[in-house]
């Protein structure tokens, strides 16, 4: 079995619908992809209270990362007068795609960047998982019953009174 051409196997672009137009964001160069992943990792470390690599964060600040990750779609959005929040959301969606995958980018896009909308709420998770619709009572952890306790005094040898 021979390997197929990799370009035929990978999604090498994402399409972002904005204001009735579809913007195509091509896959970035390896350099931009590696820099984007390093930046996202450094930001995650800093968000968790760790010490981020200041050189990585400094390098990212020196360059126009949004232009890099959006490619030609960046200039098209600017020419079309796209507002800042939209451009920013598109760029971060592209960064998620680069650092993770297309599915994660679609989730981010659909959630409009709102973290509370990224994870479904408990009711939605339960309805999708096929889990039980009610919780067993606290006294029953397995759903099985136990033998009833013997009546008071039953089963004990009667004590003799002296």
JSON list of C-alpha atoms in Angstrom, two decimals:
[
{"chain": "A", "resi": 1, "resn": "UNK", "atom": "CA", "xyz": [0.00, 0.00, 0.00]},
{"chain": "A", "resi": 2, "resn": "UNK", "atom": "CA", "xyz": [1.42, 3.37, -1.02]},
{"chain": "A", "resi": 3, "resn": "UNK", "atom": "CA", "xyz": [0.96, 6.65, 0.78]},
{"chain": "A", "resi": 4, "resn": "UNK", "atom": "CA", "xyz": [-1.53, 9.03, -0.78]},
{"chain": "A", "resi": 5, "resn": "UNK", "atom": "CA", "xyz": [-0.60, 12.63, -1.49]},
{"chain": "A", "resi": 6, "resn": "UNK", "atom": "CA", "xyz": [-0.97, 14.42, 1.84]},
{"chain": "A", "resi": 7, "resn": "UNK", "atom": "CA", "xyz": [-2.63, 17.44, 0.25]},
{"chain": "A", "resi": 8, "resn": "UNK", "atom": "CA", "xyz": [-5.53, 15.17, -0.71]},
{"chain": "A", "resi": 9, "resn": "UNK", "atom": "CA", "xyz": [-5.98, 14.01, 2.87]},
{"chain": "A", "resi": 10, "resn": "UNK", "atom": "CA", "xyz": [-5.81, 17.27, 4.83]},
{"chain": "A", "resi": 11, "resn": "UNK", "atom": "CA", "xyz": [-8.17, 20.21, 5.03]},
{"chain": "A", "resi": 12, "resn": "UNK", "atom": "CA", "xyz": [-5.83, 22.99, 4.03]},
{"chain": "A", "resi": 13, "resn": "UNK", "atom": "CA", "xyz": [-8.25, 25.85, 4.56]},
{"chain": "A", "resi": 14, "resn": "UNK", "atom": "CA", "xyz": [-11.24, 26.95, 6.58]},
{"chain": "A", "resi": 15, "resn": "UNK", "atom": "CA", "xyz": [-14.11, 29.10, 5.36]},
{"chain": "A", "resi": 16, "resn": "UNK", "atom": "CA", "xyz": [-15.55, 31.75, 7.65]},
{"chain": "A", "resi": 17, "resn": "UNK", "atom": "CA", "xyz": [-18.95, 33.27, 6.83]},
{"chain": "A", "resi": 18, "resn": "UNK", "atom": "CA", "xyz": [-19.11, 36.97, 7.71]},
{"chain": "A", "resi": 19, "resn": "UNK", "atom": "CA", "xyz": [-21.80, 39.42, 6.64]},
{"chain": "A", "resi": 20, "resn": "UNK", "atom": "CA", "xyz": [-23.05, 37.29, 3.77]},
{"chain": "A", "resi": 21, "resn": "UNK", "atom": "CA", "xyz": [-19.56, 36.66, 2.42]},
{"chain": "A", "resi": 22, "resn": "UNK", "atom": "CA", "xyz": [-17.37, 33.58, 2.75]},
{"chain": "A", "resi": 23, "resn": "UNK", "atom": "CA", "xyz": [-13.72, 34.26, 3.61]},
{"chain": "A", "resi": 24, "resn": "UNK", "atom": "CA", "xyz": [-11.23, 31.48, 2.91]},
{"chain": "A", "resi": 25, "resn": "UNK", "atom": "CA", "xyz": [-8.37, 31.19, 5.37]},
{"chain": "A", "resi": 26, "resn": "UNK", "atom": "CA", "xyz": [-5.59, 29.02, 3.91]},
{"chain": "A", "resi": 27, "resn": "UNK", "atom": "CA", "xyz": [-3.31, 26.85, 6.01]},
{"chain": "A", "resi": 28, "resn": "UNK", "atom": "CA", "xyz": [-0.38, 28.90, 7.29]},
{"chain": "A", "resi": 29, "resn": "UNK", "atom": "CA", "xyz": [3.25, 28.20, 6.64]},
{"chain": "A", "resi": 30, "resn": "UNK", "atom": "CA", "xyz": [5.03, 25.84, 9.01]},
{"chain": "A", "resi": 31, "resn": "UNK", "atom": "CA", "xyz": [6.79, 28.83, 10.60]},
{"chain": "A", "resi": 32, "resn": "UNK", "atom": "CA", "xyz": [3.51, 30.62, 11.36]},
{"chain": "A", "resi": 33, "resn": "UNK", "atom": "CA", "xyz": [1.92, 27.39, 12.59]},
{"chain": "A", "resi": 34, "resn": "UNK", "atom": "CA", "xyz": [4.79, 26.67, 14.98]},
{"chain": "A", "resi": 35, "resn": "UNK", "atom": "CA", "xyz": [4.82, 30.27, 16.26]},
{"chain": "A", "resi": 36, "resn": "UNK", "atom": "CA", "xyz": [1.05, 30.19, 16.79]},
{"chain": "A", "resi": 37, "resn": "UNK", "atom": "CA", "xyz": [1.25, 26.95, 18.76]},
{"chain": "A", "resi": 38, "resn": "UNK", "atom": "CA", "xyz": [4.11, 28.33, 20.89]},
{"chain": "A", "resi": 39, "resn": "UNK", "atom": "CA", "xyz": [2.12, 31.50, 21.59]},
{"chain": "A", "resi": 40, "resn": "UNK", "atom": "CA", "xyz": [-1.02, 29.60, 22.58]},
{"chain": "A", "resi": 41, "resn": "UNK", "atom": "CA", "xyz": [1.02, 27.30, 24.83]},
{"chain": "A", "resi": 42, "resn": "UNK", "atom": "CA", "xyz": [2.73, 30.28, 26.50]},
{"chain": "A", "resi": 43, "resn": "UNK", "atom": "CA", "xyz": [-0.62, 32.01, 27.02]},
{"chain": "A", "resi": 44, "resn": "UNK", "atom": "CA", "xyz": [-2.10, 28.83, 28.56]},
{"chain": "A", "resi": 45, "resn": "UNK", "atom": "CA", "xyz": [0.86, 28.52, 30.95]},
{"chain": "A", "resi": 46, "resn": "UNK", "atom": "CA", "xyz": [0.46, 32.16, 31.99]},
{"chain": "A", "resi": 47, "resn": "UNK", "atom": "CA", "xyz": [-3.31, 31.73, 32.44]},
{"chain": "A", "resi": 48, "resn": "UNK", "atom": "CA", "xyz": [-2.66, 28.77, 34.76]},
{"chain": "A", "resi": 49, "resn": "UNK", "atom": "CA", "xyz": [-0.38, 30.92, 36.92]},
{"chain": "A", "resi": 50, "resn": "UNK", "atom": "CA", "xyz": [2.86, 29.60, 35.47]},
{"chain": "A", "resi": 51, "resn": "UNK", "atom": "CA", "xyz": [5.76, 31.56, 34.09]},
{"chain": "A", "resi": 52, "resn": "UNK", "atom": "CA", "xyz": [5.34, 32.05, 30.36]},
{"chain": "A", "resi": 53, "resn": "UNK", "atom": "CA", "xyz": [8.25, 32.24, 27.97]},
{"chain": "A", "resi": 54, "resn": "UNK", "atom": "CA", "xyz": [8.60, 36.02, 27.63]},
{"chain": "A", "resi": 55, "resn": "UNK", "atom": "CA", "xyz": [10.57, 35.68, 24.40]},
{"chain": "A", "resi": 56, "resn": "UNK", "atom": "CA", "xyz": [7.69, 33.81, 22.76]},
{"chain": "A", "resi": 57, "resn": "UNK", "atom": "CA", "xyz": [5.18, 36.40, 23.92]},
{"chain": "A", "resi": 58, "resn": "UNK", "atom": "CA", "xyz": [7.52, 39.24, 22.92]},
{"chain": "A", "resi": 59, "resn": "UNK", "atom": "CA", "xyz": [8.08, 37.82, 19.45]},
{"chain": "A", "resi": 60, "resn": "UNK", "atom": "CA", "xyz": [4.34, 37.44, 18.93]},
{"chain": "A", "resi": 61, "resn": "UNK", "atom": "CA", "xyz": [3.77, 41.05, 19.95]},
{"chain": "A", "resi": 62, "resn": "UNK", "atom": "CA", "xyz": [6.35, 42.23, 17.42]},
{"chain": "A", "resi": 63, "resn": "UNK", "atom": "CA", "xyz": [4.61, 40.61, 14.49]},
{"chain": "A", "resi": 64, "resn": "UNK", "atom": "CA", "xyz": [1.15, 40.99, 13.08]},
{"chain": "A", "resi": 65, "resn": "UNK", "atom": "CA", "xyz": [-0.18, 37.61, 14.17]},
{"chain": "A", "resi": 66, "resn": "UNK", "atom": "CA", "xyz": [-3.76, 38.22, 13.03]},
{"chain": "A", "resi": 67, "resn": "UNK", "atom": "CA", "xyz": [-2.57, 39.06, 9.53]},
{"chain": "A", "resi": 68, "resn": "UNK", "atom": "CA", "xyz": [-0.37, 35.97, 9.52]},
{"chain": "A", "resi": 69, "resn": "UNK", "atom": "CA", "xyz": [-3.04, 33.50, 10.65]},
{"chain": "A", "resi": 70, "resn": "UNK", "atom": "CA", "xyz": [-5.79, 34.89, 8.40]},
{"chain": "A", "resi": 71, "resn": "UNK", "atom": "CA", "xyz": [-3.58, 35.19, 5.32]},
{"chain": "A", "resi": 72, "resn": "UNK", "atom": "CA", "xyz": [-5.30, 36.92, 2.38]},
{"chain": "A", "resi": 73, "resn": "UNK", "atom": "CA", "xyz": [-8.64, 36.87, 4.23]},
{"chain": "A", "resi": 74, "resn": "UNK", "atom": "CA", "xyz": [-7.20, 39.56, 6.55]},
{"chain": "A", "resi": 75, "resn": "UNK", "atom": "CA", "xyz": [-6.78, 42.12, 3.78]},
{"chain": "A", "resi": 76, "resn": "UNK", "atom": "CA", "xyz": [-10.15, 41.15, 2.26]},
{"chain": "A", "resi": 77, "resn": "UNK", "atom": "CA", "xyz": [-11.89, 41.73, 5.60]},
{"chain": "A", "resi": 78, "resn": "UNK", "atom": "CA", "xyz": [-10.16, 45.10, 6.03]},
{"chain": "A", "resi": 79, "resn": "UNK", "atom": "CA", "xyz": [-11.15, 46.15, 2.48]},
{"chain": "A", "resi": 80, "resn": "UNK", "atom": "CA", "xyz": [-14.75, 45.08, 3.17]},
{"chain": "A", "resi": 81, "resn": "UNK", "atom": "CA", "xyz": [-14.87, 47.22, 6.32]},
{"chain": "A", "resi": 82, "resn": "UNK", "atom": "CA", "xyz": [-15.29, 44.34, 8.76]},
{"chain": "A", "resi": 83, "resn": "UNK", "atom": "CA", "xyz": [-15.48, 45.61, 12.34]},
{"chain": "A", "resi": 84, "resn": "UNK", "atom": "CA", "xyz": [-12.70, 44.91, 14.87]},
{"chain": "A", "resi": 85, "resn": "UNK", "atom": "CA", "xyz": [-14.61, 42.33, 16.99]},
{"chain": "A", "resi": 86, "resn": "UNK", "atom": "CA", "xyz": [-15.36, 40.32, 13.85]},
{"chain": "A", "resi": 87, "resn": "UNK", "atom": "CA", "xyz": [-11.76, 40.43, 12.61]},
{"chain": "A", "resi": 88, "resn": "UNK", "atom": "CA", "xyz": [-10.50, 39.47, 16.05]},
{"chain": "A", "resi": 89, "resn": "UNK", "atom": "CA", "xyz": [-12.97, 36.56, 16.31]},
{"chain": "A", "resi": 90, "resn": "UNK", "atom": "CA", "xyz": [-11.98, 35.32, 12.85]},
{"chain": "A", "resi": 91, "resn": "UNK", "atom": "CA", "xyz": [-8.27, 35.50, 13.73]},
{"chain": "A", "resi": 92, "resn": "UNK", "atom": "CA", "xyz": [-8.67, 33.67, 17.03]},
{"chain": "A", "resi": 93, "resn": "UNK", "atom": "CA", "xyz": [-10.79, 31.04, 15.26]},
{"chain": "A", "resi": 94, "resn": "UNK", "atom": "CA", "xyz": [-7.92, 30.57, 12.81]},
{"chain": "A", "resi": 95, "resn": "UNK", "atom": "CA", "xyz": [-5.47, 30.29, 15.72]},
{"chain": "A", "resi": 96, "resn": "UNK", "atom": "CA", "xyz": [-7.62, 27.57, 17.32]},
{"chain": "A", "resi": 97, "resn": "UNK", "atom": "CA", "xyz": [-7.69, 25.74, 13.98]},
{"chain": "A", "resi": 98, "resn": "UNK", "atom": "CA", "xyz": [-3.91, 25.99, 13.66]},
{"chain": "A", "resi": 99, "resn": "UNK", "atom": "CA", "xyz": [-3.18, 24.93, 17.24]},
{"chain": "A", "resi": 100, "resn": "UNK", "atom": "CA", "xyz": [-5.89, 22.25, 17.56]},
{"chain": "A", "resi": 101, "resn": "UNK", "atom": "CA", "xyz": [-8.10, 21.24, 14.65]},
{"chain": "A", "resi": 102, "resn": "UNK", "atom": "CA", "xyz": [-11.05, 22.23, 12.49]},
{"chain": "A", "resi": 103, "resn": "UNK", "atom": "CA", "xyz": [-13.63, 20.82, 14.93]},
{"chain": "A", "resi": 104, "resn": "UNK", "atom": "CA", "xyz": [-12.29, 22.92, 17.82]},
{"chain": "A", "resi": 105, "resn": "UNK", "atom": "CA", "xyz": [-12.24, 26.00, 15.57]},
{"chain": "A", "resi": 106, "resn": "UNK", "atom": "CA", "xyz": [-15.87, 25.40, 14.58]},
{"chain": "A", "resi": 107, "resn": "UNK", "atom": "CA", "xyz": [-16.85, 25.12, 18.25]},
{"chain": "A", "resi": 108, "resn": "UNK", "atom": "CA", "xyz": [-15.04, 28.38, 19.04]},
{"chain": "A", "resi": 109, "resn": "UNK", "atom": "CA", "xyz": [-16.62, 30.14, 16.05]},
{"chain": "A", "resi": 110, "resn": "UNK", "atom": "CA", "xyz": [-20.13, 28.96, 16.91]},
{"chain": "A", "resi": 111, "resn": "UNK", "atom": "CA", "xyz": [-19.72, 29.95, 20.57]},
{"chain": "A", "resi": 112, "resn": "UNK", "atom": "CA", "xyz": [-18.77, 33.47, 19.43]},
{"chain": "A", "resi": 113, "resn": "UNK", "atom": "CA", "xyz": [-15.75, 33.20, 21.72]},
{"chain": "A", "resi": 114, "resn": "UNK", "atom": "CA", "xyz": [-17.91, 32.87, 24.85]},
{"chain": "A", "resi": 115, "resn": "UNK", "atom": "CA", "xyz": [-16.31, 30.19, 27.09]},
{"chain": "A", "resi": 116, "resn": "UNK", "atom": "CA", "xyz": [-19.65, 29.42, 28.74]},
{"chain": "A", "resi": 117, "resn": "UNK", "atom": "CA", "xyz": [-21.05, 28.45, 25.35]},
{"chain": "A", "resi": 118, "resn": "UNK", "atom": "CA", "xyz": [-18.10, 26.20, 24.47]},
{"chain": "A", "resi": 119, "resn": "UNK", "atom": "CA", "xyz": [-19.07, 23.39, 26.88]},
{"chain": "A", "resi": 120, "resn": "UNK", "atom": "CA", "xyz": [-22.69, 22.26, 26.81]},
{"chain": "A", "resi": 121, "resn": "UNK", "atom": "CA", "xyz": [-24.55, 22.68, 30.06]},
{"chain": "A", "resi": 122, "resn": "UNK", "atom": "CA", "xyz": [-25.23, 19.72, 32.33]},
{"chain": "A", "resi": 123, "resn": "UNK", "atom": "CA", "xyz": [-28.76, 19.13, 31.04]},
{"chain": "A", "resi": 124, "resn": "UNK", "atom": "CA", "xyz": [-27.56, 19.06, 27.44]},
{"chain": "A", "resi": 125, "resn": "UNK", "atom": "CA", "xyz": [-24.73, 16.64, 28.27]},
{"chain": "A", "resi": 126, "resn": "UNK", "atom": "CA", "xyz": [-27.10, 14.32, 30.12]},
{"chain": "A", "resi": 127, "resn": "UNK", "atom": "CA", "xyz": [-29.67, 14.32, 27.33]},
{"chain": "A", "resi": 128, "resn": "UNK", "atom": "CA", "xyz": [-26.98, 13.54, 24.75]},
{"chain": "A", "resi": 129, "resn": "UNK", "atom": "CA", "xyz": [-25.31, 10.82, 26.80]},
{"chain": "A", "resi": 130, "resn": "UNK", "atom": "CA", "xyz": [-28.44, 8.76, 27.37]},
{"chain": "A", "resi": 131, "resn": "UNK", "atom": "CA", "xyz": [-27.87, 8.95, 31.12]},
{"chain": "A", "resi": 132, "resn": "UNK", "atom": "CA", "xyz": [-30.68, 8.31, 33.56]},
{"chain": "A", "resi": 133, "resn": "UNK", "atom": "CA", "xyz": [-33.16, 11.12, 33.80]},
{"chain": "A", "resi": 134, "resn": "UNK", "atom": "CA", "xyz": [-33.33, 11.00, 37.57]},
{"chain": "A", "resi": 135, "resn": "UNK", "atom": "CA", "xyz": [-30.78, 10.49, 40.29]},
{"chain": "A", "resi": 136, "resn": "UNK", "atom": "CA", "xyz": [-31.16, 7.54, 42.65]},
{"chain": "A", "resi": 137, "resn": "UNK", "atom": "CA", "xyz": [-31.92, 8.50, 46.22]},
{"chain": "A", "resi": 138, "resn": "UNK", "atom": "CA", "xyz": [-28.97, 9.05, 48.51]},
{"chain": "A", "resi": 139, "resn": "UNK", "atom": "CA", "xyz": [-29.66, 5.82, 50.38]},
{"chain": "A", "resi": 140, "resn": "UNK", "atom": "CA", "xyz": [-29.33, 3.70, 47.26]},
{"chain": "A", "resi": 141, "resn": "UNK", "atom": "CA", "xyz": [-26.07, 3.82, 45.40]},
{"chain": "A", "resi": 142, "resn": "UNK", "atom": "CA", "xyz": [-26.52, 0.67, 43.34]},
{"chain": "A", "resi": 143, "resn": "UNK", "atom": "CA", "xyz": [-30.24, 0.53, 42.75]},
{"chain": "A", "resi": 144, "resn": "UNK", "atom": "CA", "xyz": [-30.50, -2.84, 44.55]},
{"chain": "A", "resi": 145, "resn": "UNK", "atom": "CA", "xyz": [-32.32, -3.39, 47.78]},
{"chain": "A", "resi": 146, "resn": "UNK", "atom": "CA", "xyz": [-30.88, -4.83, 50.96]},
{"chain": "A", "resi": 147, "resn": "UNK", "atom": "CA", "xyz": [-32.37, -7.33, 53.35]},
{"chain": "A", "resi": 148, "resn": "UNK", "atom": "CA", "xyz": [-34.67, -5.74, 55.87]},
{"chain": "A", "resi": 149, "resn": "UNK", "atom": "CA", "xyz": [-33.23, -5.31, 59.35]},
{"chain": "A", "resi": 150, "resn": "UNK", "atom": "CA", "xyz": [-34.44, -7.91, 61.85]},
{"chain": "A", "resi": 151, "resn": "UNK", "atom": "CA", "xyz": [-37.11, -6.76, 64.25]},
{"chain": "A", "resi": 152, "resn": "UNK", "atom": "CA", "xyz": [-35.86, -5.43, 67.56]},
{"chain": "A", "resi": 153, "resn": "UNK", "atom": "CA", "xyz": [-34.95, -8.17, 69.87]},
{"chain": "A", "resi": 154, "resn": "UNK", "atom": "CA", "xyz": [-35.50, -10.88, 67.26]},
{"chain": "A", "resi": 155, "resn": "UNK", "atom": "CA", "xyz": [-32.54, -13.11, 66.59]},
{"chain": "A", "resi": 156, "resn": "UNK", "atom": "CA", "xyz": [-30.89, -12.30, 69.90]},
{"chain": "A", "resi": 157, "resn": "UNK", "atom": "CA", "xyz": [-30.82, -14.76, 72.70]},
{"chain": "A", "resi": 158, "resn": "UNK", "atom": "CA", "xyz": [-33.03, -13.58, 75.47]},
{"chain": "A", "resi": 159, "resn": "UNK", "atom": "CA", "xyz": [-31.00, -12.47, 78.43]},
{"chain": "A", "resi": 160, "resn": "UNK", "atom": "CA", "xyz": [-31.70, -14.03, 81.69]},
{"chain": "A", "resi": 161, "resn": "UNK", "atom": "CA", "xyz": [-32.37, -11.68, 84.48]},
{"chain": "A", "resi": 162, "resn": "UNK", "atom": "CA", "xyz": [-30.57, -12.44, 87.64]}
]
